[in-house]
Amino acid sequence: MRLEPPASGDPRDVLRALRAAVLGAGPAVALGGDAAPREAPAGTAAVVTTSGSTGVPKSVVISRNALISSAYATAARLGEGAWLLAVPATYVAGVQVIVRALLADREPAVVAGPFRPEPFAAAALGMASHLDGARVPTYTSLVPAQLQRLLDAAEHDDTVAQALRSFEAILIGGQALAPAVRERAAEVGARIVRTYGSSETSGGCVYDGVPLDGVGMRIVAGEVQLSGPTLADGYLDDPARTSSVFPVEADGTRWYRTGDGGEIVDGVLQVTGRLDNVIVSGGVNVSLDRVEAAVRGIRGLESAVVVPIPDATWGQGSAVVVAGLSGVDESEVFDRVRRAVGEAVGAPARPARVIAVDELPTLTSGKPDRAALRRLAETGTTGARD
């Protein structure tokens, strides 16, 4: 099948291309990668190229059937309605917003350009419509950083607060959501649904820890693995990687190895973090995801990012990078961070530094640019661990 990029990265061009790929005869849509036309396997709707959390580019082949299965499963869980596209259309979360809207036969509302609370609120409140006398439910998908910006704005702008309350559900994915941010959202009246998934699963396929219909989940050697009709076909022109990441059981069941650690308690998935985001500090294995979760539990540090740094004494350590500390006593923040992490994870996990920045660098997806933050943190390290 012919694989071509949309005319541009503009959401409307991506919408037109996906409409042809999902509802028509194609061609398949190339998103985020090489703009040169090429071939993709038959049945492909989109190839999403992303570096993910590893920094290594990967081109994920997603079939028309997988996208449709995911969209219908979301509708079965949340209900049908109208969708607002506020995440980049070239990422899988944006692709799924578009596909859900197309299958509901409703043009998605679009917030284009740099994300700002005011245009988002205007677009959200402009979606109000009725069918047979009943209000049509509205939905959107955001990353945690976007939600936090909206919550900050809602503190002094009731229009933004009203917009947040207007959605039947706001899907939050891409990275872990700090409990404090979810509590703030509940206080405003926003209905938050945490999603878990990736391009390899056609986007979120586990909502609030519970898999969508048809999605299987299991834990193998501490790793979260997923199965079902939403799985991607694999990686474009990379059969070795495909067979490694998508093993097939003797009964024909395909699984996706997520690379995340987790556990299933009473049928609910709890993700503990990346299995490869672990440092060895003084001979002790430390999960930086657990450290970051502890730090983000501190009021005012909900968006902090924890990155590894070399440590002359302990081999490896960690640094906390946080924005918005202007006028705040950094030594007091450092003490609070070390105390919270020590209590939650253990003394060896306590970060060695707190680095204040004016603004956290982000990827176009809205996620923190961890590679840039690691480069920033690798200077001026200390070996202190009192």
Short mmCIF file of C-alpha atoms in Angstrom, two decimals:
data_model
loop_
_atom_site.label_atom_id
_atom_site.label_comp_id
_atom_site.label_asym_id
_atom_site.label_seq_id
_atom_site.Cartn_x
_atom_site.Cartn_y
_atom_site.Cartn_z
CA MET A 1 0.00 0.00 0.00
CA ARG A 2 1.19 3.50 -0.85
CA LEU A 3 2.38 5.44 2.22
CA GLU A 4 2.32 9.22 1.91
CA PRO A 5 2.56 12.14 4.35
CA PRO A 6 -0.33 14.61 4.63
CA ALA A 7 0.01 17.91 2.75
CA SER A 8 1.34 19.44 5.99
CA GLY A 9 1.31 18.88 9.74
CA ASP A 10 -1.74 21.14 10.01
CA PRO A 11 -4.51 19.23 11.84
CA ARG A 12 -6.93 19.81 8.96
CA ASP A 13 -4.53 18.26 6.44
CA VAL A 14 -4.01 15.27 8.75
CA LEU A 15 -7.79 14.98 9.13
CA ARG A 16 -8.27 14.86 5.36
CA ALA A 17 -5.54 12.26 4.96
CA LEU A 18 -6.88 10.04 7.76
CA ARG A 19 -10.42 10.27 6.41
CA ALA A 20 -9.16 8.79 3.14
CA ALA A 21 -7.02 6.16 4.90
CA VAL A 22 -9.63 5.00 7.44
CA LEU A 23 -12.93 5.50 5.61
CA GLY A 24 -11.70 5.32 2.02
CA ALA A 25 -9.17 3.52 -0.12
CA GLY A 26 -6.06 5.22 1.16
CA PRO A 27 -3.22 5.93 0.75
CA ALA A 28 -1.85 5.19 4.22
CA VAL A 29 -0.68 8.25 6.17
CA ALA A 30 2.95 8.76 7.19
CA LEU A 31 3.14 10.85 10.36
CA GLY A 32 6.23 12.23 12.07
CA GLY A 33 8.84 10.58 9.87
CA ASP A 34 10.44 10.73 6.43
CA ALA A 35 8.27 12.73 4.04
CA ALA A 36 9.26 10.62 1.02
CA PRO A 37 6.43 8.37 -0.29
CA ARG A 38 7.09 4.65 0.20
CA GLU A 39 5.27 1.33 0.62
CA ALA A 40 3.52 -0.04 3.70
CA PRO A 41 1.82 -3.41 4.31
CA ALA A 42 -1.69 -3.90 2.96
CA GLY A 43 -4.39 -2.70 5.34
CA THR A 44 -2.19 0.01 6.89
CA ALA A 45 -3.97 3.24 7.83
CA ALA A 46 -1.06 5.12 9.42
CA VAL A 47 2.62 4.80 10.21
CA VAL A 48 3.51 6.88 13.25
CA THR A 49 7.21 7.61 13.69
CA THR A 50 8.24 8.67 17.15
CA SER A 51 11.26 8.51 19.42
CA GLY A 52 9.10 7.85 22.48
CA SER A 53 10.93 7.85 25.80
CA THR A 54 14.04 6.13 24.43
CA GLY A 55 15.17 8.73 21.91
CA VAL A 56 15.48 5.98 19.26
CA PRO A 57 13.18 6.58 16.26
CA LYS A 58 10.62 3.87 15.54
CA SER A 59 7.98 3.74 12.82
CA VAL A 60 4.87 1.96 14.10
CA VAL A 61 2.57 0.39 11.50
CA ILE A 62 -1.08 0.74 12.56
CA SER A 63 -3.80 -0.95 10.54
CA ARG A 64 -7.22 0.43 9.69
CA ASN A 65 -8.78 -2.39 11.75
CA ALA A 66 -6.68 -1.55 14.82
CA LEU A 67 -7.63 2.14 14.75
CA ILE A 68 -11.30 1.36 14.24
CA SER A 69 -11.30 -1.28 16.99
CA SER A 70 -9.72 1.20 19.40
CA ALA A 71 -12.18 3.97 18.53
CA TYR A 72 -15.22 1.72 18.92
CA ALA A 73 -13.92 0.33 22.21
CA THR A 74 -13.50 3.89 23.52
CA ALA A 75 -17.06 4.74 22.49
CA ALA A 76 -18.30 1.60 24.25
CA ARG A 77 -16.54 2.66 27.44
CA LEU A 78 -17.22 6.42 27.41
CA GLY A 79 -20.18 6.88 25.08
CA GLU A 80 -20.42 8.58 21.70
CA GLY A 81 -20.22 12.31 21.14
CA ALA A 82 -18.15 15.16 19.72
CA TRP A 83 -14.36 15.45 20.07
CA LEU A 84 -11.97 18.38 20.48
CA LEU A 85 -8.47 17.94 19.05
CA ALA A 86 -6.00 19.75 21.31
CA VAL A 87 -2.96 17.44 21.04
CA PRO A 88 -0.71 17.23 17.95
CA ALA A 89 -2.50 15.48 15.09
CA THR A 90 0.74 13.73 14.08
CA TYR A 91 0.91 11.74 17.35
CA VAL A 92 -1.18 8.68 18.06
CA ALA A 93 -3.35 10.49 20.64
CA GLY A 94 -4.27 13.06 18.00
CA VAL A 95 -4.83 10.37 15.39
CA GLN A 96 -7.28 8.63 17.69
CA VAL A 97 -9.22 11.82 18.42
CA ILE A 98 -9.65 12.26 14.67
CA VAL A 99 -10.64 8.63 14.08
CA ARG A 100 -13.19 8.68 16.93
CA ALA A 101 -14.73 11.82 15.44
CA LEU A 102 -14.81 10.35 11.93
CA LEU A 103 -16.52 7.15 13.08
CA ALA A 104 -19.07 9.20 15.03
CA ASP A 105 -19.71 11.13 11.78
CA ARG A 106 -18.82 14.40 13.50
CA GLU A 107 -16.13 16.82 12.38
CA PRO A 108 -13.73 17.31 15.32
CA ALA A 109 -13.28 20.77 16.77
CA VAL A 110 -9.64 21.83 16.47
CA VAL A 111 -7.34 23.96 18.62
CA ALA A 112 -4.43 24.82 16.32
CA GLY A 113 -1.10 26.47 17.10
CA PRO A 114 0.70 26.66 20.45
CA PHE A 115 -1.48 25.43 23.29
CA ARG A 116 -3.05 28.21 25.35
CA PRO A 117 -5.95 27.98 27.82
CA GLU A 118 -8.04 30.78 26.29
CA PRO A 119 -8.39 29.35 22.73
CA PHE A 120 -8.97 25.90 24.25
CA ALA A 121 -11.80 27.22 26.40
CA ALA A 122 -13.36 29.06 23.46
CA ALA A 123 -13.27 25.95 21.29
CA ALA A 124 -14.63 23.73 24.07
CA LEU A 125 -17.56 25.99 24.88
CA GLY A 126 -18.27 26.46 21.18
CA MET A 127 -18.93 22.71 20.81
CA ALA A 128 -22.28 22.84 22.61
CA SER A 129 -24.99 21.19 20.51
CA HIS A 130 -28.17 19.16 20.96
CA LEU A 131 -29.69 16.15 19.23
CA ASP A 132 -33.36 15.21 19.74
CA GLY A 133 -33.48 17.63 22.64
CA ALA A 134 -30.49 16.09 24.45
CA ARG A 135 -27.05 17.66 24.80
CA VAL A 136 -24.37 15.94 22.73
CA PRO A 137 -21.56 14.80 25.07
CA THR A 138 -18.12 16.24 24.35
CA TYR A 139 -14.70 14.71 24.89
CA THR A 140 -11.06 15.66 24.53
CA SER A 141 -7.59 14.21 25.06
CA LEU A 142 -4.72 16.03 26.80
CA VAL A 143 -1.29 15.42 28.27
CA PRO A 144 -0.71 16.27 31.96
CA ALA A 145 1.19 19.48 31.20
CA GLN A 146 -1.80 20.82 29.24
CA LEU A 147 -4.20 19.92 32.03
CA GLN A 148 -2.03 21.69 34.59
CA ARG A 149 -1.90 24.86 32.47
CA LEU A 150 -5.69 24.80 32.24
CA LEU A 151 -6.06 24.30 35.98
CA ASP A 152 -3.68 27.19 36.67
CA ALA A 153 -5.70 29.41 34.34
CA ALA A 154 -9.00 28.25 35.85
CA GLU A 155 -7.98 29.71 39.21
CA HIS A 156 -8.53 33.22 37.85
CA ASP A 157 -10.62 32.62 34.71
CA ASP A 158 -14.02 31.04 35.21
CA THR A 159 -14.41 30.56 31.44
CA VAL A 160 -11.55 28.03 31.51
CA ALA A 161 -13.07 26.31 34.56
CA GLN A 162 -16.41 26.15 32.77
CA ALA A 163 -14.73 24.64 29.71
CA LEU A 164 -13.10 21.92 31.82
CA ARG A 165 -16.47 21.06 33.36
CA SER A 166 -18.15 20.92 29.97
CA PHE A 167 -16.55 17.63 28.91
CA GLU A 168 -18.15 14.29 29.65
CA ALA A 169 -14.59 12.96 29.95
CA ILE A 170 -11.07 14.32 29.51
CA LEU A 171 -8.59 11.59 28.59
CA ILE A 172 -5.15 12.14 30.12
CA GLY A 173 -2.26 10.09 28.78
CA GLY A 174 1.31 10.24 27.56
CA GLN A 175 2.82 10.16 31.05
CA ALA A 176 1.82 9.62 34.67
CA LEU A 177 -0.65 12.10 36.19
CA ALA A 178 0.38 13.45 39.58
CA PRO A 179 -2.30 12.74 42.23
CA ALA A 180 -2.29 16.40 43.26
CA VAL A 181 -3.17 17.46 39.71
CA ARG A 182 -6.04 14.97 39.57
CA GLU A 183 -7.31 16.31 42.89
CA ARG A 184 -7.23 19.86 41.54
CA ALA A 185 -9.16 18.72 38.47
CA ALA A 186 -11.82 17.10 40.66
CA GLU A 187 -12.14 20.31 42.67
CA VAL A 188 -12.88 22.23 39.45
CA GLY A 189 -15.41 19.60 38.40
CA ALA A 190 -13.41 18.13 35.50
CA ARG A 191 -14.04 14.45 34.81
CA ILE A 192 -10.62 12.88 34.25
CA VAL A 193 -9.95 9.45 32.76
CA ARG A 194 -6.34 8.26 32.91
CA THR A 195 -5.32 6.32 29.82
CA TYR A 196 -2.44 3.92 29.32
CA GLY A 197 -1.10 2.83 25.95
CA SER A 198 1.24 3.83 23.15
CA SER A 199 1.51 3.96 19.39
CA GLU A 200 1.97 0.17 19.51
CA THR A 201 -1.54 -0.18 20.98
CA SER A 202 -3.17 2.46 18.74
CA GLY A 203 -3.18 4.84 21.69
CA GLY A 204 -4.71 4.37 25.11
CA CYS A 205 -6.25 0.94 25.62
CA VAL A 206 -6.42 0.77 29.43
CA TYR A 207 -8.65 3.37 31.10
CA ASP A 208 -8.22 4.04 34.81
CA GLY A 209 -6.41 0.71 35.05
CA VAL A 210 -9.17 -1.30 33.36
CA PRO A 211 -8.61 -2.59 29.80
CA LEU A 212 -11.03 -1.70 27.02
CA ASP A 213 -13.24 -4.47 25.68
CA GLY A 214 -11.16 -7.09 23.85
CA VAL A 215 -7.86 -5.93 25.34
CA GLY A 216 -5.90 -8.47 27.38
CA MET A 217 -3.23 -7.67 29.93
CA ARG A 218 -0.76 -9.71 31.93
CA ILE A 219 2.46 -9.33 33.89
CA VAL A 220 5.44 -11.40 32.78
CA ALA A 221 8.67 -11.12 34.81
CA GLY A 222 7.39 -7.81 36.16
CA GLU A 223 6.65 -6.39 32.71
CA VAL A 224 3.23 -5.20 31.56
CA GLN A 225 2.13 -6.95 28.36
CA LEU A 226 -0.99 -6.21 26.31
CA SER A 227 -2.95 -8.03 23.62
CA GLY A 228 -6.06 -7.53 21.53
CA PRO A 229 -7.37 -6.04 18.26
CA THR A 230 -5.86 -2.59 18.89
CA LEU A 231 -2.25 -3.81 18.58
CA ALA A 232 -0.14 -2.35 15.80
CA ASP A 233 1.20 -4.69 13.12
CA GLY A 234 4.78 -3.92 14.13
CA TYR A 235 7.62 -1.69 12.98
CA LEU A 236 8.08 -0.62 9.37
CA ASP A 237 10.93 -2.51 7.66
CA ASP A 238 12.16 -3.88 11.01
CA PRO A 239 11.07 -7.53 11.36
CA ALA A 240 13.62 -8.33 14.09
CA ARG A 241 12.36 -5.59 16.35
CA THR A 242 8.76 -6.52 15.55
CA SER A 243 9.22 -10.16 16.54
CA SER A 244 11.01 -9.16 19.75
CA VAL A 245 8.45 -6.62 20.91
CA PHE A 246 5.36 -8.48 19.64
CA PRO A 247 5.86 -12.15 20.62
CA VAL A 248 3.28 -14.68 19.44
CA GLU A 249 2.08 -17.49 21.72
CA ALA A 250 1.58 -21.07 20.56
CA ASP A 251 -2.18 -20.43 20.39
CA GLY A 252 -1.62 -17.51 18.01
CA THR A 253 -2.16 -14.73 20.57
CA ARG A 254 0.05 -11.68 19.90
CA TRP A 255 1.32 -9.69 22.87
CA TYR A 256 2.99 -6.31 23.09
CA ARG A 257 5.89 -6.02 25.52
CA THR A 258 5.50 -2.49 26.89
CA GLY A 259 8.82 -2.22 28.71
CA ASP A 260 6.89 -0.92 31.73
CA GLY A 261 6.85 -2.49 35.16
CA GLY A 262 3.55 -3.01 36.93
CA GLU A 263 1.12 -5.24 38.73
CA ILE A 264 -2.53 -6.21 38.39
CA VAL A 265 -4.55 -5.93 41.59
CA ASP A 266 -8.19 -7.06 41.49
CA GLY A 267 -8.22 -6.66 37.72
CA VAL A 268 -6.83 -3.12 37.83
CA LEU A 269 -3.44 -2.34 36.29
CA GLN A 270 -0.97 -0.31 38.32
CA VAL A 271 2.05 0.83 36.30
CA THR A 272 5.17 1.42 38.37
CA GLY A 273 7.38 2.91 35.64
CA ARG A 274 9.83 2.06 32.89
CA LEU A 275 11.90 -1.05 33.55
CA ASP A 276 14.87 0.65 31.88
CA ASN A 277 14.55 3.88 33.89
CA VAL A 278 16.57 2.47 36.76
CA ILE A 279 19.94 3.63 38.07
CA VAL A 280 22.38 1.83 40.33
CA SER A 281 23.40 4.20 43.11
CA GLY A 282 25.93 2.86 45.58
CA GLY A 283 25.02 -0.69 44.56
CA VAL A 284 21.27 -0.10 45.08
CA ASN A 285 18.78 -0.23 42.18
CA VAL A 286 16.65 2.95 42.16
CA SER A 287 13.59 3.43 39.97
CA LEU A 288 13.58 7.04 38.82
CA ASP A 289 9.88 6.76 38.01
CA ARG A 290 9.18 6.01 41.67
CA VAL A 291 11.38 8.94 42.68
CA GLU A 292 9.53 11.22 40.27
CA ALA A 293 6.15 10.07 41.58
CA ALA A 294 7.23 10.92 45.13
CA VAL A 295 8.49 14.36 44.09
CA ARG A 296 5.33 15.13 42.14
CA GLY A 297 3.31 14.41 45.26
CA ILE A 298 4.72 17.63 46.76
CA ARG A 299 2.49 20.65 46.30
CA GLY A 300 3.96 22.93 43.65
CA LEU A 301 6.21 20.23 42.16
CA GLU A 302 3.53 18.38 40.19
CA SER A 303 5.40 18.89 36.90
CA ALA A 304 8.91 18.18 38.17
CA VAL A 305 11.09 15.83 36.13
CA VAL A 306 13.71 13.49 37.61
CA VAL A 307 16.72 12.62 35.47
CA PRO A 308 19.86 10.54 36.07
CA ILE A 309 23.23 12.21 36.67
CA PRO A 310 26.75 10.84 37.18
CA ASP A 311 27.90 10.87 40.79
CA ALA A 312 31.59 10.72 41.74
CA THR A 313 30.82 9.01 45.04
CA TRP A 314 27.85 6.74 44.32
CA GLY A 315 28.29 6.06 40.58
CA GLN A 316 24.85 7.35 39.65
CA GLY A 317 22.41 9.74 41.25
CA SER A 318 19.42 11.82 40.25
CA ALA A 319 18.46 15.45 39.87
CA VAL A 320 15.04 17.07 40.07
CA VAL A 321 14.38 19.71 37.42
CA VAL A 322 11.50 22.05 38.21
CA ALA A 323 10.11 25.28 36.80
CA GLY A 324 8.43 28.13 38.65
CA LEU A 325 10.63 28.38 41.75
CA SER A 326 11.11 32.14 41.42
CA GLY A 327 11.03 33.67 44.89
CA VAL A 328 11.09 30.25 46.57
CA ASP A 329 13.85 29.10 48.92
CA GLU A 330 15.54 26.37 46.82
CA SER A 331 17.31 24.88 49.85
CA GLU A 332 13.94 24.38 51.52
CA VAL A 333 12.59 22.70 48.38
CA PHE A 334 15.67 20.47 48.26
CA ASP A 335 15.11 19.40 51.87
CA ARG A 336 11.41 18.67 51.19
CA VAL A 337 12.30 16.63 48.11
CA ARG A 338 14.89 14.50 49.90
CA ARG A 339 12.57 13.94 52.85
CA ALA A 340 9.63 12.91 50.66
CA VAL A 341 11.71 10.57 48.49
CA GLY A 342 13.47 9.06 51.48
CA GLU A 343 10.14 8.24 53.11
CA ALA A 344 8.51 6.90 49.93
CA VAL A 345 11.39 5.10 48.19
CA GLY A 346 14.30 4.91 50.63
CA ALA A 347 17.40 6.89 51.56
CA PRO A 348 19.57 5.68 48.61
CA ALA A 349 16.97 7.10 46.20
CA ARG A 350 17.16 10.68 47.51
CA PRO A 351 18.04 13.13 44.70
CA ALA A 352 21.38 14.90 44.83
CA ARG A 353 20.24 18.17 43.28
CA VAL A 354 17.24 20.37 42.58
CA ILE A 355 17.68 22.44 39.42
CA ALA A 356 15.39 25.43 38.88
CA VAL A 357 14.60 26.49 35.29
CA ASP A 358 12.35 29.21 33.92
CA GLU A 359 10.45 26.70 31.77
CA LEU A 360 10.70 22.97 31.21
CA PRO A 361 11.65 22.10 27.61
CA THR A 362 9.00 19.96 25.94
CA LEU A 363 8.62 17.85 22.83
CA THR A 364 5.96 18.72 20.25
CA SER A 365 3.76 16.10 21.93
CA GLY A 366 3.73 18.20 25.10
CA LYS A 367 5.82 15.69 27.05
CA PRO A 368 8.99 16.87 28.84
CA ASP A 369 12.12 16.72 26.68
CA ARG A 370 14.02 14.37 28.96
CA ALA A 371 17.08 14.21 26.71
CA ALA A 372 17.49 18.00 26.95
CA LEU A 373 16.95 17.88 30.71
CA ARG A 374 19.56 15.15 31.13
CA ARG A 375 22.08 17.28 29.24
CA LEU A 376 21.25 20.20 31.51
CA ALA A 377 21.58 18.17 34.69
CA GLU A 378 24.89 16.52 33.85
CA THR A 379 26.86 19.61 34.92
CA GLY A 380 27.77 20.60 38.47
CA THR A 381 26.84 17.30 40.13
CA THR A 382 27.54 16.53 43.74
CA GLY A 383 28.29 13.38 45.67
CA ALA A 384 26.47 14.41 48.83
CA ARG A 385 24.23 11.85 50.46
CA ASP A 386 23.88 12.83 54.13
#
